[in-house]
Amino acid sequence: MAPTVKSTAALLFATLASPASAAQYEQYILAPSSRTLHPVSVYQVNGSVTNAASLTGDAVGSGVFQDVSAVTYDFGKIGDVDADQYIGISFTESSLWISSEGCDATADAGIDEALWFQVDGPGTLTPDRKHERGAFRYLNVYHNTTGSIEVQQITVEFTPMPHWSDNSLRDYTGWFHSNDELINRIWYAGAYTNQLCTIDPNYGSAIVHLGEINSTQGGPKFGPDTWYSNTTISNGSSCLVDGAKRDRLVWAGDMAFAVPAVTVATYDLISIANALDSLFGLQNKTSGQLPYAGVGLFDVYSATYHLYSLIGIADYYLYSGDLSYLRNKWSQWKLGLTFSLSFIDDSGMMNVTSPSDWLRFGMGGHNIEANSIFYYTINQGISLGRALGEDSTLLDSWAKSAADIKTSANRLLWDESAGLYRDNETTTLHPQDGNSWAVVSGVADTEEKMTSISAGLAARWGPYGAPAVEAADAVSPFISGFELQMHLLAGNASAALDLMRLQWGFMLNDPRMTNSTFIEGYSSDGRLHYAPYTNDPRISHAHGWATGPTSTLTFFFSGIKLLSAGGQKWEISPVLGDLRNVDAGFSTNLGLFSSQLTAAEDGSVGSLVFTTPPGSTGSVKLPGVSGSLTSTNGTSVSLVGGMARNLTGGTWTLQRNSVVPAQGGAAAKGLLSPALAFVAAALAFLL
Ligand SMILES: *[C@@H]1O[C@H](CO)[C@@H](O)[C@H](O)[C@H]1NC(C)=O
Ligand SMILES: *[C@@H]1O[C@H](CO)[C@@H](O)[C@H](O)[C@H]1NC(C)=O
Ligand SMILES: *[C@@H]1O[C@H](CO)[C@@H](O)[C@H](O)[C@H]1NC(C)=O
Ligand SMILES: *[C@@H]1O[C@H](CO)[C@@H](O)[C@H](O)[C@H]1NC(C)=O
Ligand SMILES: *[C@@H]1O[C@H](CO)[C@@H](O)[C@H](O)[C@H]1NC(C)=O
Ligand SMILES: *[C@@H]1O[C@H](CO)[C@@H](O)[C@H](O)[C@H]1NC(C)=O
Ligand SMILES: *[C@@H]1O[C@H](CO)[C@@H](O)[C@H](O)[C@H]1NC(C)=O
Ligand SMILES: *[C@@H]1O[C@H](CO)[C@@H](O)[C@H](O)[C@H]1NC(C)=O
Ligand SMILES: *[C@@H]1O[C@H](CO)[C@@H](O)[C@H](O)[C@H]1NC(C)=O
Ligand SMILES: *[C@@H]1O[C@H](CO)[C@@H](O)[C@H](O)[C@H]1NC(C)=O
Ligand SMILES: *[C@@H]1O[C@H](CO)[C@@H](O)[C@H](O)[C@H]1NC(C)=O
Ligand SMILES: *[C@@H]1O[C@H](CO)[C@@H](O)[C@H](O)[C@H]1NC(C)=O
């Protein structure tokens, strides 16, 4: 289990004496060094509170709450008091929802109730475990009675990553560093967001009023909503969920980015496997249909989330190299794919008959996003089938279906005049999701189309990011993750960096955000309003689906691409965009992958050193670069047309023929402040 994985990784770094390691950039890691946390600062004091600040830090203090009063802290536990007083606490992720009445929200209307304690004498007050909040930045402490109460200490227990030992939360197996501080913070905030989304599976689901409280049946006139999280959502002792506050459920779509981000940061495979197992446990064994979400939600069919569950298995196999896990799931996988294949009609494409997707509108018919995801999934299935020695007649029939989807999508859905794909045949809407996915999946069949999509979507960016026109006025950090990859595949690495800085920079730096995690969605004018929801405080501020940059930076910029299980076959194809240097790496069960590169004056790769595991094989792609690669044992291989093939695992260094390296490399590390303060932000609550 995880502790073994981690000690193996630590050993690996030690024995290889690699020049780089996760520990080198520890100052960027947002996870705490211990599970016991105390408030960092006082945000606001209302009424008469003496010495509110004495409750920050880990010393015992004395904050006296006189009459009706309140303090907003970062987080807490409540200590000694007089008799017959009431004290309450509540939590919010965004400062926008700090309230004298309660928490931010988990239901479709209103806010969530505060937790109140009647105090009869000195002691310690502790909420029950099902009132674990999952994520908050602000903790409010209320006193609503006349008289006074003295609070001595506030303590929060950090509950995410329950299967990792208390002082190992910062033991990352991966790292990323470049000359761009914002980009570095984005990588680490993505890693931290997924740690918060890794929960004890016995405390899932905070959506207790789903379908019961809505904009017409809830809200202030009904009073604050009750809330609690006590649904068991998977087996095992940890599980990867969509969001830390809500839904605290397994959603396969969200895993599309959470899984690769976990892989390159913490390599916490068991939490992924537990989540996937819970989805496959809900598969209809007759039809093959997989659920929209895991245990805790009513069952609904979603054409796309069904496919994301299948992609989840393919990803797990790719990153873990665990063939027996794949073999155990294979009959269920084939049944699931056969179910999707049954929706292909005489157009050659899937006809989507269920509107459920990532909460966009208009999901139906021959939809470009769904058919692109389908095309991608079938191709994943063909590689999985080959790894398992599956009957080639079956795999050939899958390949035929995939080819038909691609041909039909390009014939029926490409809009030449717009230079973008239409959502379906009967609309002029050109969606962000389908256009991004068409490129990511390989449905887009010419470079011209890819370039045109890249330019077309970039031209739509507003001051807060890329709009998802298929979801009213939403900015979707989920779909924009696919847009990042689309720009890279279309050859515009700078566009991917620009979008990260614009959109993820906003998500980190705006004062209404947490400065440590990524939000589920917001509106194109920067309001904390996400079109699919009627209730703004409901939005989750720590959502795994918003962590696309973390894996995208590692796979595309440091250029480490795993091509077969565990990385037995790899490709090193870095790009810099406008970055001057990149140093990144991660480990799989096979060993360490790392690459360090700096830019030449023209922005091409000027220097490169990379390491791949012994016994693995791969190739290097450096378009436009001439020179050779030298292994640590002296073997030298020339680049031919910017490529070197059939390299064996080891450490290789690029020698470029005449190039002027730009400033960067080791010098840039000096830009780092050696003691970046750890700012505790979104925190889980328990005690
Ligand atoms: C403190 O007062 C401000 C201004 O009235 C209010 O917005 C805020 O919700 C109050 N905070 C608490 C924790 O009661
Ligand atoms: C304080 O809050 C508690 C819990 O909601 C409530 O029972 C009590 O009546 C309140 N007291 C006052 C004076 O509002
Ligand atoms: C709101 O919830 C009630 C049940 O609590 C239900 O009868 C009603 O149809 C719901 N309204 C909407 C708009 O979903
Ligand atoms: C979860 O908590 C609610 C509210 O206290 C309770 O009614 C329910 O029985 C609990 N469910 C489980 C599975 O413990
Ligand atoms: C746990 O595993 C058992 C046996 O496979 C299965 O029946 C059950 O549904 C699983 N529970 C969850 C919550 O996935
Ligand atoms: C499973 O699928 C079959 C065949 O489509 C259907 O008849 C059955 O109702 C489904 N079972 C459940 C539990 O939904
Ligand atoms: C086609 O796309 C438009 C725009 O998204 C949508 O309004 C319409 O419902 C879609 N058609 C079908 C059959 O889903
Ligand atoms: C998709 O299937 C539905 C339900 O069978 C049907 O009404 C609709 O016409 C089909 N759409 C297309 C584009 O063929
Ligand atoms: C790449 O995208 C940027 C927007 O970030 C744009 O300004 C630039 O023109 C694009 N470059 C190319 C070669 O298309
Ligand atoms: C945000 O967090 C970073 C560390 O990740 C810190 O350097 C910075 O000061 C914080 N910004 C604010 C406004 O708190
Ligand atoms: C060398 O690499 C090429 C392309 O990656 C591959 O087709 C070929 O089989 C490899 N040859 C050997 C001997 O591994
Ligand atoms: C040197 O390293 C290369 C690449 O790792 C490998 O193919 C070769 O067999 C090694 N040669 C010796 C003598 O170890």
Coordinates of C-alpha atoms and ligand atoms in Angstrom, one line a residue, residues 360-365 423-424 426-427 429, ligand 7:
R360 CA -23.3 21.7 -20.1
F361 CA -26.6 22.1 -22.0
G362 CA -27.5 20.6 -25.4
M363 CA -25.8 17.2 -25.0
G364 CA -27.6 15.0 -27.5
G365 CA -27.6 13.6 -31.0
D423 CA -21.9 20.8 -31.6
N424 CA -24.1 18.6 -33.8
T426 CA -28.4 21.1 -36.4
T427 CA -26.7 23.9 -34.6
L429 CA -22.8 26.5 -31.7
Ligands
LIG7 C1 -27.5 20.3 -30.8 O1 -26.7 21.3 -30.2 C2 -27.5 22.4 -29.7 C3 -26.4 23.4 -29.1 O2 -25.7 22.8 -28.1 C4 -28.5 22.0 -28.7 O3 -29.2 23.1 -28.3 C5 -29.3 20.9 -29.3 O4 -30.2 20.4 -28.3 C6 -28.5 19.8 -29.8 N1 -29.3 18.7 -30.4 C7 -29.5 17.6 -29.8 C8 -30.3 16.6 -30.6 O5 -29.2 17.3 -28.7

